[in-house]
PDB file of C-alpha atoms in Angstrom:
ATOM      1  CA  UNK A   1      14.108  -4.199 -15.050  1.00  0.00           C
ATOM      2  CA  UNK A   2      12.951  -7.820 -13.199  1.00  0.00           C
ATOM      3  CA  UNK A   3      11.038 -10.357 -14.468  1.00  0.00           C
ATOM      4  CA  UNK A   4       7.971 -11.213 -12.406  1.00  0.00           C
ATOM      5  CA  UNK A   5       9.252 -13.941 -11.186  1.00  0.00           C
ATOM      6  CA  UNK A   6      12.115 -12.910 -10.154  1.00  0.00           C
ATOM      7  CA  UNK A   7      10.898  -9.371  -8.731  1.00  0.00           C
ATOM      8  CA  UNK A   8       8.357 -11.571  -6.717  1.00  0.00           C
ATOM      9  CA  UNK A   9      10.604 -14.300  -4.919  1.00  0.00           C
ATOM     10  CA  UNK A  10      13.197 -11.094  -4.221  1.00  0.00           C
ATOM     11  CA  UNK A  11       9.715  -9.349  -2.636  1.00  0.00           C
ATOM     12  CA  UNK A  12       7.882 -12.071  -0.905  1.00  0.00           C
ATOM     13  CA  UNK A  13      12.190 -12.817   0.442  1.00  0.00           C
ATOM     14  CA  UNK A  14      11.932  -9.331   1.724  1.00  0.00           C
ATOM     15  CA  UNK A  15       7.960  -9.581   3.276  1.00  0.00           C
ATOM     16  CA  UNK A  16       9.250 -13.437   4.734  1.00  0.00           C
ATOM     17  CA  UNK A  17      12.614 -11.628   6.268  1.00  0.00           C
ATOM     18  CA  UNK A  18      10.616  -8.775   8.104  1.00  0.00           C
ATOM     19  CA  UNK A  19       7.557 -11.941   8.917  1.00  0.00           C
ATOM     20  CA  UNK A  20      10.614 -13.055  11.307  1.00  0.00           C
ATOM     21  CA  UNK A  21      11.991  -9.711  11.860  1.00  0.00           C
ATOM     22  CA  UNK A  22      14.729 -10.325  10.643  1.00  0.00           C
ATOM     23  CA  UNK A  23      15.005  -6.263   9.468  1.00  0.00           C
ATOM     24  CA  UNK A  24      18.748  -6.187   8.254  1.00  0.00           C
ATOM     25  CA  UNK A  25      18.196  -8.695   5.644  1.00  0.00           C
ATOM     26  CA  UNK A  26      14.769  -7.339   4.319  1.00  0.00           C
ATOM     27  CA  UNK A  27      16.505  -3.354   3.871  1.00  0.00           C
ATOM     28  CA  UNK A  28      18.722  -5.168   2.015  1.00  0.00           C
ATOM     29  CA  UNK A  29      16.925  -7.021  -0.276  1.00  0.00           C
ATOM     30  CA  UNK A  30      15.112  -4.381  -0.811  1.00  0.00           C
ATOM     31  CA  UNK A  31      18.067  -2.647  -1.496  1.00  0.00           C
ATOM     32  CA  UNK A  32      18.820  -4.791  -3.846  1.00  0.00           C
ATOM     33  CA  UNK A  33      14.953  -4.642  -5.869  1.00  0.00           C
ATOM     34  CA  UNK A  34      15.266  -0.915  -5.673  1.00  0.00           C
ATOM     35  CA  UNK A  35      18.613  -0.533  -8.131  1.00  0.00           C
ATOM     36  CA  UNK A  36      16.444  -1.764 -10.525  1.00  0.00           C
ATOM     37  CA  UNK A  37      13.532   1.192 -10.231  1.00  0.00           C
ATOM     38  CA  UNK A  38      13.420   4.665 -10.909  1.00  0.00           C
ATOM     39  CA  UNK A  39      11.437   5.495  -7.662  1.00  0.00           C
ATOM     40  CA  UNK A  40      14.842   8.331  -6.520  1.00  0.00           C
ATOM     41  CA  UNK A  41      11.225   8.594  -2.624  1.00  0.00           C
ATOM     42  CA  UNK A  42      11.903   5.008  -1.964  1.00  0.00           C
ATOM     43  CA  UNK A  43      15.497   4.577  -2.567  1.00  0.00           C
ATOM     44  CA  UNK A  44      15.750   7.729   0.227  1.00  0.00           C
ATOM     45  CA  UNK A  45      13.486   6.538   2.440  1.00  0.00           C
ATOM     46  CA  UNK A  46      14.752   3.410   2.216  1.00  0.00           C
ATOM     47  CA  UNK A  47      18.287   4.890   2.347  1.00  0.00           C
ATOM     48  CA  UNK A  48      17.123   6.806   5.970  1.00  0.00           C
ATOM     49  CA  UNK A  49      15.441   3.476   7.084  1.00  0.00           C
ATOM     50  CA  UNK A  50      18.645   1.219   6.970  1.00  0.00           C
ATOM     51  CA  UNK A  51      20.428   4.308   8.118  1.00  0.00           C
ATOM     52  CA  UNK A  52      18.708   4.763  11.401  1.00  0.00           C
ATOM     53  CA  UNK A  53      18.932   1.020  11.751  1.00  0.00           C
ATOM     54  CA  UNK A  54      21.756   0.701  12.181  1.00  0.00           C
ATOM     55  CA  UNK A  55      22.192   3.443  14.999  1.00  0.00           C
ATOM     56  CA  UNK A  56      19.940   2.350  16.828  1.00  0.00           C
ATOM     57  CA  UNK A  57      22.069  -1.383  16.143  1.00  0.00           C
ATOM     58  CA  UNK A  58      25.314   1.135  17.218  1.00  0.00           C
ATOM     59  CA  UNK A  59      23.212   1.837  20.662  1.00  0.00           C
ATOM     60  CA  UNK A  60      23.268  -1.320  21.394  1.00  0.00           C
ATOM     61  CA  UNK A  61      26.599  -2.995  21.322  1.00  0.00           C
ATOM     62  CA  UNK A  62      27.512   0.032  23.163  1.00  0.00           C
ATOM     63  CA  UNK A  63      25.279  -1.056  25.527  1.00  0.00           C
ATOM     64  CA  UNK A  64      23.293   1.566  26.158  1.00  0.00           C
ATOM     65  CA  UNK A  65      19.470   0.683  27.032  1.00  0.00           C
ATOM     66  CA  UNK A  66      17.652   2.208  25.774  1.00  0.00           C
ATOM     67  CA  UNK A  67      13.678   0.416  26.804  1.00  0.00           C
ATOM     68  CA  UNK A  68      11.792   2.394  24.071  1.00  0.00           C
ATOM     69  CA  UNK A  69      14.293  -0.346  21.672  1.00  0.00           C
ATOM     70  CA  UNK A  70      11.574  -2.746  20.604  1.00  0.00           C
ATOM     71  CA  UNK A  71       8.951  -0.322  19.710  1.00  0.00           C
ATOM     72  CA  UNK A  72      11.193   1.675  17.914  1.00  0.00           C
ATOM     73  CA  UNK A  73      12.516  -2.170  15.994  1.00  0.00           C
ATOM     74  CA  UNK A  74       8.078  -2.349  14.916  1.00  0.00           C
ATOM     75  CA  UNK A  75       8.046   0.687  13.946  1.00  0.00           C
ATOM     76  CA  UNK A  76      10.709   0.259  11.655  1.00  0.00           C
ATOM     77  CA  UNK A  77       9.475  -3.452   9.934  1.00  0.00           C
ATOM     78  CA  UNK A  78       6.411  -1.216  10.013  1.00  0.00           C
ATOM     79  CA  UNK A  79       8.478   0.844   7.581  1.00  0.00           C
ATOM     80  CA  UNK A  80       9.770  -1.080   5.903  1.00  0.00           C
ATOM     81  CA  UNK A  81       6.906  -2.809   4.593  1.00  0.00           C
ATOM     82  CA  UNK A  82       4.716   0.220   4.017  1.00  0.00           C
ATOM     83  CA  UNK A  83       8.241   0.851   0.994  1.00  0.00           C
ATOM     84  CA  UNK A  84       8.922  -2.629  -0.346  1.00  0.00           C
ATOM     85  CA  UNK A  85       4.240  -2.840  -0.985  1.00  0.00           C
ATOM     86  CA  UNK A  86       4.760   0.433  -2.309  1.00  0.00           C
ATOM     87  CA  UNK A  87       7.180  -0.889  -5.064  1.00  0.00           C
ATOM     88  CA  UNK A  88       5.259  -3.616  -5.436  1.00  0.00           C
ATOM     89  CA  UNK A  89       2.001  -2.103  -6.244  1.00  0.00           C
ATOM     90  CA  UNK A  90       4.221  -0.278  -9.155  1.00  0.00           C
ATOM     91  CA  UNK A  91       5.537  -2.583  -9.935  1.00  0.00           C
ATOM     92  CA  UNK A  92       2.923  -5.032 -10.669  1.00  0.00           C
ATOM     93  CA  UNK A  93       0.408  -2.430 -12.165  1.00  0.00           C
ATOM     94  CA  UNK A  94       2.937  -1.106 -13.807  1.00  0.00           C
ATOM     95  CA  UNK A  95       3.344  -5.241 -15.950  1.00  0.00           C
ATOM     96  CA  UNK A  96      -0.270  -6.390 -15.314  1.00  0.00           C
ATOM     97  CA  UNK A  97      -3.135  -5.573 -17.757  1.00  0.00           C
ATOM     98  CA  UNK A  98      -6.195  -7.260 -15.237  1.00  0.00           C
ATOM     99  CA  UNK A  99      -8.687  -4.121 -14.616  1.00  0.00           C
ATOM    100  CA  UNK A 100      -7.188  -2.626 -11.126  1.00  0.00           C
ATOM    101  CA  UNK A 101      -4.378  -3.234 -13.356  1.00  0.00           C
ATOM    102  CA  UNK A 102      -4.152  -0.677 -15.059  1.00  0.00           C
ATOM    103  CA  UNK A 103      -7.059   1.758 -14.214  1.00  0.00           C
ATOM    104  CA  UNK A 104      -4.599   1.456 -10.404  1.00  0.00           C
ATOM    105  CA  UNK A 105      -1.873   2.661 -13.792  1.00  0.00           C
ATOM    106  CA  UNK A 106      -3.541   5.577 -15.060  1.00  0.00           C
ATOM    107  CA  UNK A 107      -4.360   7.693 -12.121  1.00  0.00           C
ATOM    108  CA  UNK A 108      -0.787   7.053 -10.739  1.00  0.00           C
ATOM    109  CA  UNK A 109       0.444  10.310 -11.430  1.00  0.00           C
ATOM    110  CA  UNK A 110      -2.122  12.994 -10.553  1.00  0.00           C
ATOM    111  CA  UNK A 111      -3.718  10.566  -7.881  1.00  0.00           C
ATOM    112  CA  UNK A 112      -2.138  13.282  -5.481  1.00  0.00           C
ATOM    113  CA  UNK A 113      -3.702  15.955  -7.031  1.00  0.00           C
ATOM    114  CA  UNK A 114      -7.710  14.434  -7.589  1.00  0.00           C
ATOM    115  CA  UNK A 115      -7.565  13.022  -4.150  1.00  0.00           C
ATOM    116  CA  UNK A 116      -6.181  16.513  -2.705  1.00  0.00           C
ATOM    117  CA  UNK A 117      -8.694  17.307  -4.573  1.00  0.00           C
ATOM    118  CA  UNK A 118     -10.514  15.055  -3.708  1.00  0.00           C
ATOM    119  CA  UNK A 119     -10.630  15.849  -0.176  1.00  0.00           C
ATOM    120  CA  UNK A 120     -12.413  19.684  -0.238  1.00  0.00           C
ATOM    121  CA  UNK A 121     -15.612  18.649  -1.633  1.00  0.00           C
ATOM    122  CA  UNK A 122     -18.535  18.906   0.329  1.00  0.00           C
ATOM    123  CA  UNK A 123     -18.927  15.333   1.757  1.00  0.00           C
ATOM    124  CA  UNK A 124     -22.347  15.514   2.461  1.00  0.00           C
ATOM    125  CA  UNK A 125     -22.950  15.219  -0.918  1.00  0.00           C
ATOM    126  CA  UNK A 126     -20.260  15.076  -3.375  1.00  0.00           C
ATOM    127  CA  UNK A 127     -22.739  14.162  -6.881  1.00  0.00           C
ATOM    128  CA  UNK A 128     -22.040  10.009  -8.457  1.00  0.00           C
ATOM    129  CA  UNK A 129     -19.237  11.381 -10.691  1.00  0.00           C
ATOM    130  CA  UNK A 130     -17.211  12.558  -7.758  1.00  0.00           C
ATOM    131  CA  UNK A 131     -18.591   9.738  -5.740  1.00  0.00           C
ATOM    132  CA  UNK A 132     -16.975   7.374  -8.279  1.00  0.00           C
ATOM    133  CA  UNK A 133     -13.478   9.070  -8.025  1.00  0.00           C
ATOM    134  CA  UNK A 134     -13.016   8.953  -4.761  1.00  0.00           C
ATOM    135  CA  UNK A 135     -13.981   5.533  -4.887  1.00  0.00           C
ATOM    136  CA  UNK A 136     -11.032   4.177  -7.342  1.00  0.00           C
ATOM    137  CA  UNK A 137      -8.870   6.798  -5.744  1.00  0.00           C
ATOM    138  CA  UNK A 138      -9.466   5.061  -2.943  1.00  0.00           C
ATOM    139  CA  UNK A 139      -9.165   0.926  -4.831  1.00  0.00           C
ATOM    140  CA  UNK A 140      -6.398   1.778  -6.753  1.00  0.00           C
ATOM    141  CA  UNK A 141      -4.070   3.804  -3.528  1.00  0.00           C
ATOM    142  CA  UNK A 142      -1.330   1.036  -2.420  1.00  0.00           C
ATOM    143  CA  UNK A 143      -0.541   3.041   1.238  1.00  0.00           C
ATOM    144  CA  UNK A 144      -2.047   5.671   2.158  1.00  0.00           C
ATOM    145  CA  UNK A 145       0.603   8.654   4.491  1.00  0.00           C
ATOM    146  CA  UNK A 146      -0.317   9.501   7.390  1.00  0.00           C
ATOM    147  CA  UNK A 147      -1.874  13.019   6.016  1.00  0.00           C
ATOM    148  CA  UNK A 148      -3.965  11.297   3.956  1.00  0.00           C
ATOM    149  CA  UNK A 149      -5.304   9.034   6.454  1.00  0.00           C
ATOM    150  CA  UNK A 150      -6.349  11.818   8.312  1.00  0.00           C
ATOM    151  CA  UNK A 151      -7.601  13.745   5.316  1.00  0.00           C
ATOM    152  CA  UNK A 152      -9.877  10.582   4.599  1.00  0.00           C
ATOM    153  CA  UNK A 153     -10.857  10.073   8.182  1.00  0.00           C
ATOM    154  CA  UNK A 154     -12.703  13.567   8.818  1.00  0.00           C
ATOM    155  CA  UNK A 155     -14.175  13.258   5.660  1.00  0.00           C
ATOM    156  CA  UNK A 156     -15.939   9.966   6.185  1.00  0.00           C
ATOM    157  CA  UNK A 157     -16.674  11.903   9.662  1.00  0.00           C
ATOM    158  CA  UNK A 158     -18.796  14.302   7.283  1.00  0.00           C
ATOM    159  CA  UNK A 159     -20.138  12.456   4.739  1.00  0.00           C
ATOM    160  CA  UNK A 160     -23.610  11.040   5.157  1.00  0.00           C
ATOM    161  CA  UNK A 161     -24.389   7.673   5.316  1.00  0.00           C
ATOM    162  CA  UNK A 162     -24.199   6.633   1.093  1.00  0.00           C
ATOM    163  CA  UNK A 163     -21.289   8.517   0.032  1.00  0.00           C
ATOM    164  CA  UNK A 164     -19.634   6.935   3.632  1.00  0.00           C
ATOM    165  CA  UNK A 165     -20.659   3.591   2.916  1.00  0.00           C
ATOM    166  CA  UNK A 166     -19.380   4.091  -0.731  1.00  0.00           C
ATOM    167  CA  UNK A 167     -16.435   4.371   0.353  1.00  0.00           C
ATOM    168  CA  UNK A 168     -15.987   1.733   2.873  1.00  0.00           C
ATOM    169  CA  UNK A 169     -16.263  -0.887   0.443  1.00  0.00           C
ATOM    170  CA  UNK A 170     -14.240   0.751  -1.514  1.00  0.00           C
ATOM    171  CA  UNK A 171     -11.108   0.105   1.734  1.00  0.00           C
ATOM    172  CA  UNK A 172     -11.779  -3.408   1.899  1.00  0.00           C
ATOM    173  CA  UNK A 173     -11.899  -3.814  -1.837  1.00  0.00           C
ATOM    174  CA  UNK A 174      -8.396  -2.509  -2.048  1.00  0.00           C
ATOM    175  CA  UNK A 175      -7.681  -4.644   0.788  1.00  0.00           C
ATOM    176  CA  UNK A 176      -8.506  -7.416  -1.465  1.00  0.00           C
ATOM    177  CA  UNK A 177      -5.077  -6.317  -3.518  1.00  0.00           C
ATOM    178  CA  UNK A 178      -2.601  -4.419  -1.072  1.00  0.00           C
ATOM    179  CA  UNK A 179      -2.645  -4.554   3.069  1.00  0.00           C
ATOM    180  CA  UNK A 180      -2.207  -1.510   5.098  1.00  0.00           C
ATOM    181  CA  UNK A 181      -3.075  -0.820   8.271  1.00  0.00           C
ATOM    182  CA  UNK A 182      -4.044   2.967   7.087  1.00  0.00           C
ATOM    183  CA  UNK A 183      -6.788   0.601   5.571  1.00  0.00           C
ATOM    184  CA  UNK A 184      -7.363  -1.418   8.701  1.00  0.00           C
ATOM    185  CA  UNK A 185      -8.037   1.378  11.096  1.00  0.00           C
ATOM    186  CA  UNK A 186     -10.613   3.663   9.213  1.00  0.00           C
ATOM    187  CA  UNK A 187     -12.517   0.054   9.001  1.00  0.00           C
ATOM    188  CA  UNK A 188     -11.812  -0.637  12.566  1.00  0.00           C
ATOM    189  CA  UNK A 189     -13.965   2.465  13.713  1.00  0.00           C
ATOM    190  CA  UNK A 190     -16.819   1.958  11.988  1.00  0.00           C
ATOM    191  CA  UNK A 191     -16.985  -1.688  12.787  1.00  0.00           C
ATOM    192  CA  UNK A 192     -19.754  -0.850  15.432  1.00  0.00           C
ATOM    193  CA  UNK A 193     -21.040   2.407  13.807  1.00  0.00           C
ATOM    194  CA  UNK A 194     -24.812   2.298  15.221  1.00  0.00           C
ATOM    195  CA  UNK A 195     -25.599   2.479  11.271  1.00  0.00           C
ATOM    196  CA  UNK A 196     -25.890  -1.419  10.373  1.00  0.00           C
ATOM    197  CA  UNK A 197     -24.980  -0.775   6.964  1.00  0.00           C
ATOM    198  CA  UNK A 198     -22.091   0.773   7.653  1.00  0.00           C
ATOM    199  CA  UNK A 199     -20.914  -1.614  11.177  1.00  0.00           C
ATOM    200  CA  UNK A 200     -21.940  -4.744   7.831  1.00  0.00           C
ATOM    201  CA  UNK A 201     -19.013  -3.637   5.569  1.00  0.00           C
ATOM    202  CA  UNK A 202     -16.300  -2.507   7.754  1.00  0.00           C
ATOM    203  CA  UNK A 203     -16.625  -6.051   9.538  1.00  0.00           C
ATOM    204  CA  UNK A 204     -17.124  -7.424   6.215  1.00  0.00           C
ATOM    205  CA  UNK A 205     -13.634  -5.700   4.842  1.00  0.00           C
ATOM    206  CA  UNK A 206     -12.090  -6.224   8.347  1.00  0.00           C
ATOM    207  CA  UNK A 207     -12.512 -10.501   7.836  1.00  0.00           C
ATOM    208  CA  UNK A 208     -11.948 -10.410   5.268  1.00  0.00           C
ATOM    209  CA  UNK A 209      -8.149  -9.003   5.523  1.00  0.00           C
ATOM    210  CA  UNK A 210      -8.009 -11.044   8.553  1.00  0.00           C
ATOM    211  CA  UNK A 211      -7.891 -14.277   6.037  1.00  0.00           C
ATOM    212  CA  UNK A 212      -5.791 -12.747   3.202  1.00  0.00           C
ATOM    213  CA  UNK A 213      -3.725 -10.975   4.789  1.00  0.00           C
ATOM    214  CA  UNK A 214      -3.553 -13.087   8.381  1.00  0.00           C
ATOM    215  CA  UNK A 215       0.141 -12.687   8.651  1.00  0.00           C
ATOM    216  CA  UNK A 216       1.175  -9.756   8.168  1.00  0.00           C
ATOM    217  CA  UNK A 217      -0.626  -8.604  10.468  1.00  0.00           C
ATOM    218  CA  UNK A 218       1.903  -9.543  13.427  1.00  0.00           C
ATOM    219  CA  UNK A 219       3.844  -6.684  12.054  1.00  0.00           C
ATOM    220  CA  UNK A 220       0.254  -4.623  13.513  1.00  0.00           C
ATOM    221  CA  UNK A 221       0.724  -5.592  17.470  1.00  0.00           C
ATOM    222  CA  UNK A 222      -1.607  -2.837  18.052  1.00  0.00           C
ATOM    223  CA  UNK A 223      -4.486  -3.516  14.851  1.00  0.00           C
ATOM    224  CA  UNK A 224      -4.463  -7.577  16.292  1.00  0.00           C
ATOM    225  CA  UNK A 225      -4.863  -6.055  19.988  1.00  0.00           C
ATOM    226  CA  UNK A 226      -8.219  -3.526  18.683  1.00  0.00           C
ATOM    227  CA  UNK A 227      -9.896  -6.664  16.856  1.00  0.00           C
ATOM    228  CA  UNK A 228      -8.841  -9.312  19.622  1.00  0.00           C
ATOM    229  CA  UNK A 229     -11.221  -6.633  22.179  1.00  0.00           C
ATOM    230  CA  UNK A 230     -13.308  -6.474  19.530  1.00  0.00           C
ATOM    231  CA  UNK A 231     -13.711 -10.253  19.242  1.00  0.00           C
ATOM    232  CA  UNK A 232     -15.065 -10.093  23.247  1.00  0.00           C
ATOM    233  CA  UNK A 233     -17.558  -7.847  21.378  1.00  0.00           C
ATOM    234  CA  UNK A 234     -21.149 -10.284  22.098  1.00  0.00           C
ATOM    235  CA  UNK A 235     -22.280  -7.482  19.681  1.00  0.00           C
ATOM    236  CA  UNK A 236     -19.401  -7.725  16.631  1.00  0.00           C
ATOM    237  CA  UNK A 237     -19.571 -11.267  17.532  1.00  0.00           C
ATOM    238  CA  UNK A 238     -23.184 -11.353  15.884  1.00  0.00           C
ATOM    239  CA  UNK A 239     -22.589  -9.431  13.126  1.00  0.00           C
ATOM    240  CA  UNK A 240     -19.556 -11.858  12.438  1.00  0.00           C
ATOM    241  CA  UNK A 241     -22.161 -15.159  12.772  1.00  0.00           C
ATOM    242  CA  UNK A 242     -24.439 -13.609  10.840  1.00  0.00           C
ATOM    243  CA  UNK A 243     -21.649 -12.026   7.240  1.00  0.00           C
ATOM    244  CA  UNK A 244     -20.214 -15.772   7.717  1.00  0.00           C
ATOM    245  CA  UNK A 245     -23.958 -16.789   7.388  1.00  0.00           C
ATOM    246  CA  UNK A 246     -24.815 -15.124   4.409  1.00  0.00           C
ATOM    247  CA  UNK A 247     -21.077 -16.623   2.923  1.00  0.00           C
ATOM    248  CA  UNK A 248     -22.695 -20.135   3.091  1.00  0.00           C
ATOM    249  CA  UNK A 249     -25.783 -19.409   1.519  1.00  0.00           C
ATOM    250  CA  UNK A 250     -23.481 -17.212  -1.258  1.00  0.00           C
ATOM    251  CA  UNK A 251     -21.301 -20.351  -0.836  1.00  0.00           C
ATOM    252  CA  UNK A 252     -24.256 -23.157  -1.904  1.00  0.00           C
ATOM    253  CA  UNK A 253     -25.064 -20.260  -4.632  1.00  0.00           C
ATOM    254  CA  UNK A 254     -21.318 -20.609  -6.021  1.00  0.00           C
ATOM    255  CA  UNK A 255     -21.732 -24.589  -6.254  1.00  0.00           C
ATOM    256  CA  UNK A 256     -24.838 -25.010  -7.568  1.00  0.00           C
ATOM    257  CA  UNK A 257     -23.877 -21.958 -10.465  1.00  0.00           C
ATOM    258  CA  UNK A 258     -21.088 -24.404 -11.093  1.00  0.00           C
ATOM    259  CA  UNK A 259     -22.561 -27.003 -10.280  1.00  0.00           C
ATOM    260  CA  UNK A 260     -25.123 -25.735 -13.343  1.00  0.00           C
ATOM    261  CA  UNK A 261     -22.913 -24.044 -15.738  1.00  0.00           C
ATOM    262  CA  UNK A 262     -20.202 -27.296 -15.951  1.00  0.00           C
ATOM    263  CA  UNK A 263     -22.103 -30.439 -16.003  1.00  0.00           C
ATOM    264  CA  UNK A 264     -25.753 -29.706 -15.870  1.00  0.00           C
ATOM    265  CA  UNK A 265     -26.584 -27.353 -18.968  1.00  0.00           C
ATOM    266  CA  UNK A 266     -23.721 -29.368 -21.217  1.00  0.00           C
ATOM    267  CA  UNK A 267     -25.152 -32.226 -20.705  1.00  0.00           C
ATOM    268  CA  UNK A 268     -28.417 -30.687 -21.105  1.00  0.00           C
ATOM    269  CA  UNK A 269     -26.769 -29.644 -24.539  1.00  0.00           C
ATOM    270  CA  UNK A 270     -24.970 -32.280 -26.274  1.00  0.00           C
ATOM    271  CA  UNK A 271     -28.552 -34.620 -24.949  1.00  0.00           C
ATOM    272  CA  UNK A 272     -30.367 -30.819 -27.317  1.00  0.00           C
ATOM    273  CA  UNK A 273     -27.662 -30.829 -30.407  1.00  0.00           C
ATOM    274  CA  UNK A 274     -27.662 -35.080 -30.588  1.00  0.00           C
ATOM    275  CA  UNK A 275     -32.105 -34.582 -30.748  1.00  0.00           C
ATOM    276  CA  UNK A 276     -31.232 -32.252 -33.384  1.00  0.00           C
ATOM    277  CA  UNK A 277     -29.154 -34.349 -35.241  1.00  0.00           C
ATOM    278  CA  UNK A 278     -31.472 -37.395 -34.584  1.00  0.00           C
ATOM    279  CA  UNK A 279     -34.305 -34.196 -36.344  1.00  0.00           C
ATOM    280  CA  UNK A 280     -32.803 -33.277 -39.248  1.00  0.00           C
ATOM    281  CA  UNK A 281     -31.377 -36.897 -40.285  1.00  0.00           C
ATOM    282  CA  UNK A 282     -34.873 -37.566 -40.796  1.00  0.00           C
ATOM    283  CA  UNK A 283     -35.508 -34.551 -42.258  1.00  0.00           C
ATOM    284  CA  UNK A 284     -32.690 -35.732 -44.883  1.00  0.00           C
TER     285      UNK A 284
END
C-alpha cells in the first residue's frame, strides 16, 4: 500500500497530465497506481480506456481523417479523470478519519443498494430519516454515473421544494470534497429555478465548485460554455452579487469572531486572572 504523500503526488501528477491534455501519460500513471489496489472493476475500466485510446492513435498514424477525433479525445480525458477521482475517493476515505471519510466508509459497501432504494421512495413527502439518508448518500458519493445522474434528476424533478433544497445542498457539499461533472450539471438545472431557495442553493454550489475546481472545469468544455452563458444572464448576475454580498458579510463576521476569540477574550481572561490573583493575595 502506498503511503499518503506518495499516492497524492502520483494522483496529482496524473491530474496535471489530464489538464495538459496528455492522456497517455495520465493513463500510465493511473494504471501504475491501480496495481496497488484491489479494484478490479476500475482496473478493467482503465484497461478498456487504454485500448480505445491506442486504437484512436493507430487510426491517426494511418492518416485516417476522423471528424469526431477531438470529441473522442475529450471523452477519454473525462473518463480518465472520473476513474482517477474514484480511486482518490477510495484511498482517502480509507486513510483519513474525519467525519466525511468515516461516513463514506460506513456507506461504501451498501451505497449502490441504498441509493437505488432511495430513488424509489415517494419524493413528494419522504420522512426526515429518508431525507437524511439520501442527503448522506449524495454527500459521500465520489462520481455519479450516467444512470445515477438520470435517477437523481428524475427524483429532484418530482420532489417538493423542501426536499429539493435539502438535496441541492447535499450536491453542493459533496463538491467541496471532490469535483463531479454530474453534480455540476444537476445544480446548473436549478440555477434559474423560480423558487428562490432552490436557485440560491444551486448558485452557491456552482460558485464554490468553480472556485475550488476551476482548473479541472477546463476538461469539460460543455459545462464551461453553459456557465459562460449563465454569466450573461442579468438575473444570474444579480443573484450572484446578492450571494457575494452575504458572503462578504459572513467573512467580516468571521474576522470579528476570530478577533474576539484570539485577541479580545484572551486579553480579558488574562486581566481577570491578574485581578483574581490580586484579590486572593489581599485575603491571605
